[in-house]
CSV table of C-alpha atoms and ligand atoms in Angstrom, one decimal:
chain,number,residue,atom,x,y,z
T,1,UNK,CA,0.0,-0.3,-0.1
T,2,UNK,CA,1.1,3.6,-0.8
T,3,UNK,CA,2.6,5.6,2.1
T,4,UNK,CA,1.8,9.3,2.8
T,5,UNK,CA,5.5,10.3,1.6
T,6,UNK,CA,4.7,8.4,-1.6
T,7,UNK,CA,1.5,10.1,-2.2
T,8,UNK,CA,3.0,13.5,-1.5
T,9,UNK,CA,5.5,12.5,-4.0
T,10,UNK,CA,3.4,11.8,-6.6
T,11,UNK,CA,1.7,15.0,-6.5
T,12,UNK,CA,4.9,17.0,-6.7
T,13,UNK,CA,6.3,14.7,-9.3
T,14,UNK,CA,6.7,17.7,-11.8
T,15,UNK,CA,8.0,20.3,-9.4
T,16,UNK,CA,11.5,21.5,-8.4
T,17,UNK,CA,12.6,23.1,-4.9
T,18,UNK,CA,13.4,26.6,-5.4
T,19,UNK,CA,12.8,29.1,-2.7
T,20,UNK,CA,11.4,32.5,-2.4
T,21,UNK,CA,12.2,34.7,0.8
T,22,UNK,CA,8.7,33.6,1.9
T,23,UNK,CA,5.2,32.4,1.0
T,24,UNK,CA,2.0,34.0,2.3
T,25,UNK,CA,-1.5,33.1,1.8
T,26,UNK,CA,-5.0,33.4,3.1
T,27,UNK,CA,-7.8,30.3,3.3
T,28,UNK,CA,-11.2,30.6,4.6
T,29,UNK,CA,-12.5,28.2,6.9
T,30,UNK,CA,-15.7,25.9,5.8
T,31,UNK,CA,-19.1,24.5,6.8
T,32,UNK,CA,-20.2,21.1,5.4
T,33,UNK,CA,-23.5,21.1,4.3
T,34,UNK,CA,-23.4,17.5,3.4
T,35,UNK,CA,-20.7,15.9,5.9
T,36,UNK,CA,-17.6,14.2,5.7
T,37,UNK,CA,-17.5,11.4,8.3
T,38,UNK,CA,-15.4,8.4,8.1
T,39,UNK,CA,-12.2,7.7,6.0
T,40,UNK,CA,-11.8,5.0,3.6
T,41,UNK,CA,-8.0,4.9,3.8
T,42,UNK,CA,-6.6,6.5,7.3
T,43,UNK,CA,-2.6,6.8,5.6
T,44,UNK,CA,-3.9,8.8,2.8
T,45,UNK,CA,-6.6,10.6,4.5
T,46,UNK,CA,-9.3,9.3,1.8
T,47,UNK,CA,-13.0,9.8,2.7
T,48,UNK,CA,-15.9,7.2,2.4
T,49,UNK,CA,-17.8,9.7,1.0
T,50,UNK,CA,-18.0,12.9,-1.2
T,51,UNK,CA,-18.8,16.3,0.7
T,52,UNK,CA,-19.9,19.7,-0.1
T,53,UNK,CA,-19.5,22.9,1.9
T,54,UNK,CA,-19.8,26.8,2.1
T,55,UNK,CA,-16.5,28.9,2.7
T,56,UNK,CA,-17.4,31.7,5.2
T,57,UNK,CA,-15.2,34.4,3.1
T,58,UNK,CA,-13.6,36.4,5.8
T,59,UNK,CA,-13.5,33.6,8.7
T,60,UNK,CA,-10.1,31.8,8.2
T,61,UNK,CA,-6.5,32.0,8.5
T,62,UNK,CA,-3.5,33.8,7.1
T,63,UNK,CA,-0.1,32.5,7.1
T,64,UNK,CA,3.2,33.2,6.3
T,65,UNK,CA,6.3,30.8,5.9
T,66,UNK,CA,9.9,31.2,5.8
T,67,UNK,CA,13.2,29.1,5.9
T,68,UNK,CA,14.6,28.9,9.5
T,69,UNK,CA,18.2,29.1,10.4
T,70,UNK,CA,17.2,26.7,13.4
T,71,UNK,CA,17.1,23.1,13.6
T,72,UNK,CA,13.6,22.8,14.1
T,73,UNK,CA,10.2,24.5,13.4
T,74,UNK,CA,9.1,27.5,15.0
T,75,UNK,CA,5.3,28.2,15.2
T,76,UNK,CA,4.0,31.6,15.9
T,77,UNK,CA,0.1,31.4,16.3
T,78,UNK,CA,-2.0,34.3,16.9
T,79,UNK,CA,1.6,36.1,17.7
T,80,UNK,CA,2.2,34.0,20.4
T,81,UNK,CA,5.0,31.2,20.3
T,82,UNK,CA,3.3,27.5,20.0
T,83,UNK,CA,4.2,24.9,22.9
T,84,UNK,CA,5.7,22.5,20.2
T,85,UNK,CA,4.1,19.6,22.4
T,86,UNK,CA,0.6,20.8,22.0
T,87,UNK,CA,-1.6,18.6,19.4
T,88,UNK,CA,-1.9,21.2,16.8
T,89,UNK,CA,1.7,21.8,17.1
T,90,UNK,CA,2.5,18.4,16.2
T,91,UNK,CA,0.3,17.7,13.5
T,92,UNK,CA,1.7,20.9,11.8
T,93,UNK,CA,5.2,19.6,12.2
T,94,UNK,CA,4.1,16.1,10.9
T,95,UNK,CA,2.4,17.7,8.0
T,96,UNK,CA,5.4,19.6,7.2
T,97,UNK,CA,7.6,16.5,7.6
T,98,UNK,CA,5.7,15.5,4.2
T,99,UNK,CA,6.9,18.7,2.4
T,100,UNK,CA,10.1,19.7,3.5
T,101,UNK,CA,13.3,19.1,1.8
T,102,UNK,CA,15.8,17.4,4.1
T,103,UNK,CA,17.2,19.6,6.9
T,104,UNK,CA,15.2,22.2,6.0
T,105,UNK,CA,13.0,23.7,8.7
T,106,UNK,CA,10.5,26.8,9.1
T,107,UNK,CA,9.4,29.6,10.8
T,108,UNK,CA,5.5,29.7,10.3
T,109,UNK,CA,3.3,32.6,11.5
T,110,UNK,CA,-0.3,32.0,11.4
T,111,UNK,CA,-3.1,34.1,12.3
T,112,UNK,CA,-6.7,32.8,12.4
T,113,UNK,CA,-10.3,34.4,13.7
T,114,UNK,CA,-12.0,31.0,13.9
T,115,UNK,CA,-11.9,29.7,17.2
T,116,UNK,CA,-9.5,26.5,17.4
T,117,UNK,CA,-10.8,23.0,17.8
T,118,UNK,CA,-14.6,23.7,18.5
T,119,UNK,CA,-16.3,22.5,15.5
T,120,UNK,CA,-15.3,25.3,13.4
T,121,UNK,CA,-13.2,23.8,11.1
T,122,UNK,CA,-10.3,25.9,12.0
T,123,UNK,CA,-7.8,23.2,10.7
T,124,UNK,CA,-9.4,23.2,7.3
T,125,UNK,CA,-8.3,27.1,6.8
T,126,UNK,CA,-5.0,26.8,8.7
T,127,UNK,CA,-4.0,23.7,6.6
T,128,UNK,CA,-5.3,25.2,3.5
T,129,UNK,CA,-3.4,28.1,3.9
T,130,UNK,CA,-0.4,26.5,5.3
T,131,UNK,CA,-0.6,24.5,2.2
T,132,UNK,CA,-0.8,27.2,-0.3
T,133,UNK,CA,1.8,29.4,1.2
T,134,UNK,CA,4.3,26.4,1.2
T,135,UNK,CA,3.3,26.5,-2.5
T,136,UNK,CA,4.4,30.0,-2.7
T,137,UNK,CA,7.6,29.7,-0.8
T,138,UNK,CA,8.8,26.7,-3.0
T,139,UNK,CA,7.4,28.2,-6.3
T,140,UNK,CA,5.8,25.2,-7.2
T,141,UNK,CA,2.7,26.7,-8.7
T,142,UNK,CA,0.7,23.6,-8.5
T,143,UNK,CA,-2.9,23.6,-9.4
T,144,UNK,CA,-5.3,24.6,-6.8
T,145,UNK,CA,-6.5,20.9,-7.4
T,146,UNK,CA,-3.3,19.2,-6.5
T,147,UNK,CA,-2.8,21.8,-3.5
T,148,UNK,CA,-6.4,20.6,-2.1
T,149,UNK,CA,-5.0,16.8,-2.2
T,150,UNK,CA,-1.8,18.6,-0.3
T,151,UNK,CA,-3.9,20.0,2.1
T,152,UNK,CA,-5.9,16.7,2.8
T,153,UNK,CA,-3.1,15.1,4.3
T,154,UNK,CA,-3.3,17.9,7.4
T,155,UNK,CA,-7.3,17.8,7.7
T,156,UNK,CA,-9.7,16.4,5.6
T,157,UNK,CA,-11.7,19.4,5.1
T,158,UNK,CA,-8.7,21.3,4.5
T,159,UNK,CA,-9.1,20.2,0.9
T,160,UNK,CA,-12.2,22.2,0.8
T,161,UNK,CA,-10.6,25.1,1.8
T,162,UNK,CA,-8.8,26.1,-1.2
T,163,UNK,CA,-11.7,27.8,-2.7
T,164,UNK,CA,-14.5,30.4,-1.7
T,165,UNK,CA,-18.3,29.6,-2.2
T,166,UNK,CA,-19.7,26.2,-2.5
T,167,UNK,CA,-17.2,23.6,-2.9
T,168,UNK,CA,-17.8,19.7,-3.2
T,169,UNK,CA,-14.8,17.1,-2.2
T,170,UNK,CA,-15.0,14.2,-4.5
T,171,UNK,CA,-14.3,10.8,-2.5
T,172,UNK,CA,-13.0,9.4,-5.6
T,173,UNK,CA,-12.3,5.6,-5.9
T,174,UNK,CA,-8.6,5.0,-6.7
T,175,UNK,CA,-6.6,3.3,-4.2
T,176,UNK,CA,-3.9,6.0,-4.5
T,177,UNK,CA,-6.1,9.2,-4.0
T,178,UNK,CA,-5.4,10.2,-7.5
T,179,UNK,CA,-9.2,11.1,-8.0
T,180,UNK,CA,-9.7,12.4,-4.9
T,181,UNK,CA,-9.7,16.3,-4.7
T,182,UNK,CA,-12.3,19.1,-4.0
T,183,UNK,CA,-13.3,21.6,-6.6
T,184,UNK,CA,-15.8,24.7,-6.9
T,185,UNK,CA,-19.6,23.8,-7.1
T,186,UNK,CA,-19.6,26.8,-9.5
T,187,UNK,CA,-23.0,28.6,-8.3
T,188,UNK,CA,-23.5,31.7,-6.4
T,189,UNK,CA,-26.4,32.5,-3.8
T,190,UNK,CA,-25.6,35.9,-2.6
T,191,UNK,CA,-28.7,36.1,-0.3
T,192,UNK,CA,-27.3,32.8,1.6
T,193,UNK,CA,-26.2,33.7,5.2
T,194,UNK,CA,-24.5,31.2,7.7
T,195,UNK,CA,-24.9,32.6,11.7
T,196,UNK,CA,-22.6,31.5,13.8
T,197,UNK,CA,-24.0,30.3,17.3
T,198,UNK,CA,-21.0,30.2,19.4
T,199,UNK,CA,-21.9,28.5,22.6
T,200,UNK,CA,-18.4,26.9,23.7
T,201,UNK,CA,-15.3,27.6,22.5
T,202,UNK,CA,-13.1,25.3,24.6
T,203,UNK,CA,-11.1,22.8,22.6
T,204,UNK,CA,-13.2,19.5,22.2
T,205,UNK,CA,-12.5,16.4,24.3
T,206,UNK,CA,-12.5,14.2,21.3
T,207,UNK,CA,-10.7,15.1,17.9
T,208,UNK,CA,-12.6,14.3,14.8
T,209,UNK,CA,-10.2,12.1,13.4
T,210,UNK,CA,-10.4,9.7,16.7
T,211,UNK,CA,-14.2,10.1,16.9
T,212,UNK,CA,-14.7,9.0,13.3
T,213,UNK,CA,-12.2,6.0,13.6
T,214,UNK,CA,-14.2,5.0,16.3
T,215,UNK,CA,-17.7,5.3,14.1
T,216,UNK,CA,-16.4,3.4,10.9
T,217,UNK,CA,-15.1,0.7,13.4
T,218,UNK,CA,-17.9,0.4,15.9
T,219,UNK,CA,-21.4,2.2,14.7
T,220,UNK,CA,-23.8,-0.6,13.4
T,221,UNK,CA,-25.3,2.2,11.4
T,222,UNK,CA,-22.3,3.2,9.9
T,223,UNK,CA,-23.1,1.3,6.9
T,224,UNK,CA,-26.1,3.4,6.0
T,225,UNK,CA,-23.8,6.5,5.9
T,226,UNK,CA,-23.0,6.6,2.2
T,227,UNK,CA,-26.2,6.1,1.0
T,228,UNK,CA,-27.6,8.9,3.6
T,229,UNK,CA,-24.6,11.4,2.3
T,230,UNK,CA,-25.4,10.4,-1.5
T,231,UNK,CA,-28.9,11.4,-0.8
T,232,UNK,CA,-28.0,14.8,1.0
T,233,UNK,CA,-25.8,15.6,-2.1
T,234,UNK,CA,-28.4,15.1,-4.6
T,235,UNK,CA,-31.1,17.3,-2.8
T,236,UNK,CA,-28.5,20.0,-1.8
T,237,UNK,CA,-26.6,20.2,-5.1
T,238,UNK,CA,-30.2,20.4,-6.6
T,239,UNK,CA,-31.5,23.1,-4.1
T,240,UNK,CA,-28.1,25.2,-5.1
T,241,UNK,CA,-28.9,25.1,-8.8
T,242,UNK,CA,-32.7,26.0,-8.2
T,243,UNK,CA,-32.0,28.2,-5.4
T,244,UNK,CA,-34.5,26.5,-3.3
T,245,UNK,CA,-33.7,27.4,-0.1
T,246,UNK,CA,-36.1,25.4,2.4
T,247,UNK,CA,-34.8,22.0,0.6
T,248,UNK,CA,-31.3,23.4,0.9
T,249,UNK,CA,-31.7,24.1,4.7
T,250,UNK,CA,-34.0,20.9,5.3
T,251,UNK,CA,-31.3,18.8,3.8
T,252,UNK,CA,-28.1,20.2,5.2
T,253,UNK,CA,-29.9,20.0,8.7
T,254,UNK,CA,-31.0,16.1,8.6
T,255,UNK,CA,-27.8,15.2,7.3
T,256,UNK,CA,-26.0,17.1,10.5
T,257,UNK,CA,-28.4,14.9,12.6
T,258,UNK,CA,-27.8,11.9,10.7
T,259,UNK,CA,-24.1,12.2,11.5
T,260,UNK,CA,-24.8,13.0,15.2
T,261,UNK,CA,-26.9,10.1,15.2
T,262,UNK,CA,-24.4,7.5,14.0
T,263,UNK,CA,-21.4,9.6,16.5
T,264,UNK,CA,-24.2,8.9,19.3
T,265,UNK,CA,-24.4,5.2,18.5
T,266,UNK,CA,-20.8,4.8,18.2
T,267,UNK,CA,-19.3,2.4,21.0
T,268,UNK,CA,-18.2,4.4,23.3
T,269,UNK,CA,-20.5,7.1,22.6
T,270,UNK,CA,-19.6,10.4,20.9
T,271,UNK,CA,-21.7,13.2,22.2
T,272,UNK,CA,-20.4,16.6,21.0
T,273,UNK,CA,-23.4,18.6,21.8
T,274,UNK,CA,-24.2,20.5,25.4
T,275,UNK,CA,-27.6,21.3,26.9
T,276,UNK,CA,-27.0,24.6,25.3
T,277,UNK,CA,-26.8,23.3,22.0
T,278,UNK,CA,-30.3,21.3,22.3
T,279,UNK,CA,-31.8,24.3,23.8
T,280,UNK,CA,-30.6,26.1,20.3
T,281,UNK,CA,-31.9,23.4,18.2
T,282,UNK,CA,-35.6,23.7,19.9
T,283,UNK,CA,-35.5,27.4,19.5
T,284,UNK,CA,-34.6,27.1,15.7
T,285,UNK,CA,-37.5,24.0,15.4
T,286,UNK,CA,-40.0,26.6,17.4
T,287,UNK,CA,-38.9,29.5,15.1
T,288,UNK,CA,-39.3,27.1,11.8
T,289,UNK,CA,-42.8,26.1,13.0
T,290,UNK,CA,-43.6,30.0,12.8
T,291,UNK,CA,-42.4,30.3,9.7
T,292,UNK,CA,-39.2,31.5,10.1
T,293,UNK,CA,-37.0,29.8,7.2
T,294,UNK,CA,-33.7,28.9,9.5
T,295,UNK,CA,-32.0,25.8,9.9
T,296,UNK,CA,-28.7,24.4,11.5
T,297,UNK,CA,-26.1,22.4,10.9
T,298,UNK,CA,-23.5,20.9,13.8
T,299,UNK,CA,-20.0,19.5,13.1
T,300,UNK,CA,-17.4,18.2,15.8
T,301,UNK,CA,-18.2,20.5,18.5
T,302,UNK,CA,-21.2,22.0,20.5
T,303,UNK,CA,-21.7,25.1,18.2
T,304,UNK,CA,-24.3,25.4,15.5
T,305,UNK,CA,-23.8,27.5,12.3
T,306,UNK,CA,-27.5,28.3,11.0
T,307,UNK,CA,-28.5,29.0,7.6
T,308,UNK,CA,-30.9,31.7,6.4
T,309,UNK,CA,-31.3,34.2,3.8
T,310,UNK,CA,-30.3,37.9,3.9
T,311,UNK,CA,-34.0,39.0,4.5
T,312,UNK,CA,-34.4,37.0,7.5
T,313,UNK,CA,-31.4,38.4,9.4
T,314,UNK,CA,-33.2,40.6,11.7
T,315,UNK,CA,-35.5,38.1,12.8
T,316,UNK,CA,-33.0,35.4,13.4
T,317,UNK,CA,-30.9,37.9,15.2
T,318,UNK,CA,-33.7,38.4,17.7
T,319,UNK,CA,-33.5,35.0,18.5
T,320,UNK,CA,-29.9,34.6,18.5
T,321,UNK,CA,-28.6,37.8,19.8
T,322,UNK,CA,-25.0,37.2,20.0
T,323,UNK,CA,-24.7,35.4,16.3
T,324,UNK,CA,-22.0,36.4,13.9
T,325,UNK,CA,-23.5,36.9,10.5
T,326,UNK,CA,-21.6,35.7,7.4
T,327,UNK,CA,-22.1,36.8,3.8
T,328,UNK,CA,-20.4,33.9,2.4
T,329,UNK,CA,-20.8,35.4,-1.3
T,330,UNK,CA,-20.3,39.0,0.0
T,331,UNK,CA,-16.8,39.8,-1.2
T,332,UNK,CA,-16.0,40.8,-4.9
T,333,UNK,CA,-13.2,38.6,-4.5
T,334,UNK,CA,-15.4,35.8,-4.3
T,335,UNK,CA,-16.8,36.0,-7.6
T,336,UNK,CA,-13.3,36.8,-9.2
T,337,UNK,CA,-11.6,33.9,-7.7
T,338,UNK,CA,-14.1,31.4,-8.2
T,339,UNK,CA,-16.7,32.0,-11.0
T,340,UNK,CA,-14.8,34.0,-14.0
B,1,PMV,O1,-11.5,17.6,8.7
B,1,PMV,P1,-11.6,16.9,9.9
B,1,PMV,O2,-10.6,16.0,10.3
B,1,PMV,O3,-11.4,18.1,10.7
B,1,PMV,O4,-13.1,16.7,9.8
B,1,PMV,C1,-14.1,17.5,10.0
B,1,PMV,C2,-15.3,16.6,10.2
B,1,PMV,C3,-16.6,17.5,10.1
B,1,PMV,O5,-16.7,18.9,10.4
B,1,PMV,C4,-17.7,17.2,11.4
B,1,PMV,C5,-17.8,17.6,8.7
B,1,PMV,C6,-17.2,18.1,7.8
B,1,PMV,O6,-17.4,17.8,6.6
B,1,PMV,O7,-16.2,18.9,7.4
């Protein structure tokens, strides 16, 4: 079986290592509407199913990388040196091990405005920005498609953070991962809004990587998951094309609930929700019963992301005063980079 190092070498096959002074890149975080939950190959980080997300425009990570004159990597996160023994620091170093020439160490300065590890996909934007920055540092000029394949080795969902707007990550079938990459789902929906309800931003107790592994190996319902996602993708893609908001919201919310049902039936159970999470859901269901078009999705953390349309912003804000509102298609850059 192909190792990670061999798979990365295949992606970098036509590149040479020259070096700029530095590489710098921004990547937005993304929220999956049809979720990725479970790997078909742990070593190559290949997902069981395809998934589809929306990028969060100005919520993301900005990273600068240069070659350091030290014998180890130096990572500065949000202006503070990062303790090299933390989980995140080890993940970054392991990822850089796949990309670095021998005896080369880096200074990485990374700034993120996404709360870390609270199910808000901070690692997605982090590894996507790092991959783009390394590409610029070494003047590889890789296509975004190949960059998405590389970013996947840092965090699966990072493959989708290579673009703004809607993005589909193809699971592919090839054992070497060559047909597994993300690409824009080229439709815009300027009225769409995502509300971030931050209920708890402390670090999660179990990483999505460990939790997925446990679900695949022990959840008796896991075999149903690929079909669930296939239907969700069909409905969500059609809803985006037709601008059918109720179908988009309903299919996204249902897919998220199905993923959490799988987590809860995992042995031992994986439960990311807090009492506040359920209270928030109740509020949303009540509002919807009264005609307000608002839905939610939840990832590997207790926070909810609300899905609604611009015209309902004030009414949704009345329910969730602290909510941060994101307009995913607001910046002209979004239009320019993905849809020209
Ligand atoms: O990319 P990871 O390993 O952090 O996994 C992300 C998993 C979910 O956020 C729960 C779903 C998704 O598709 O983003």
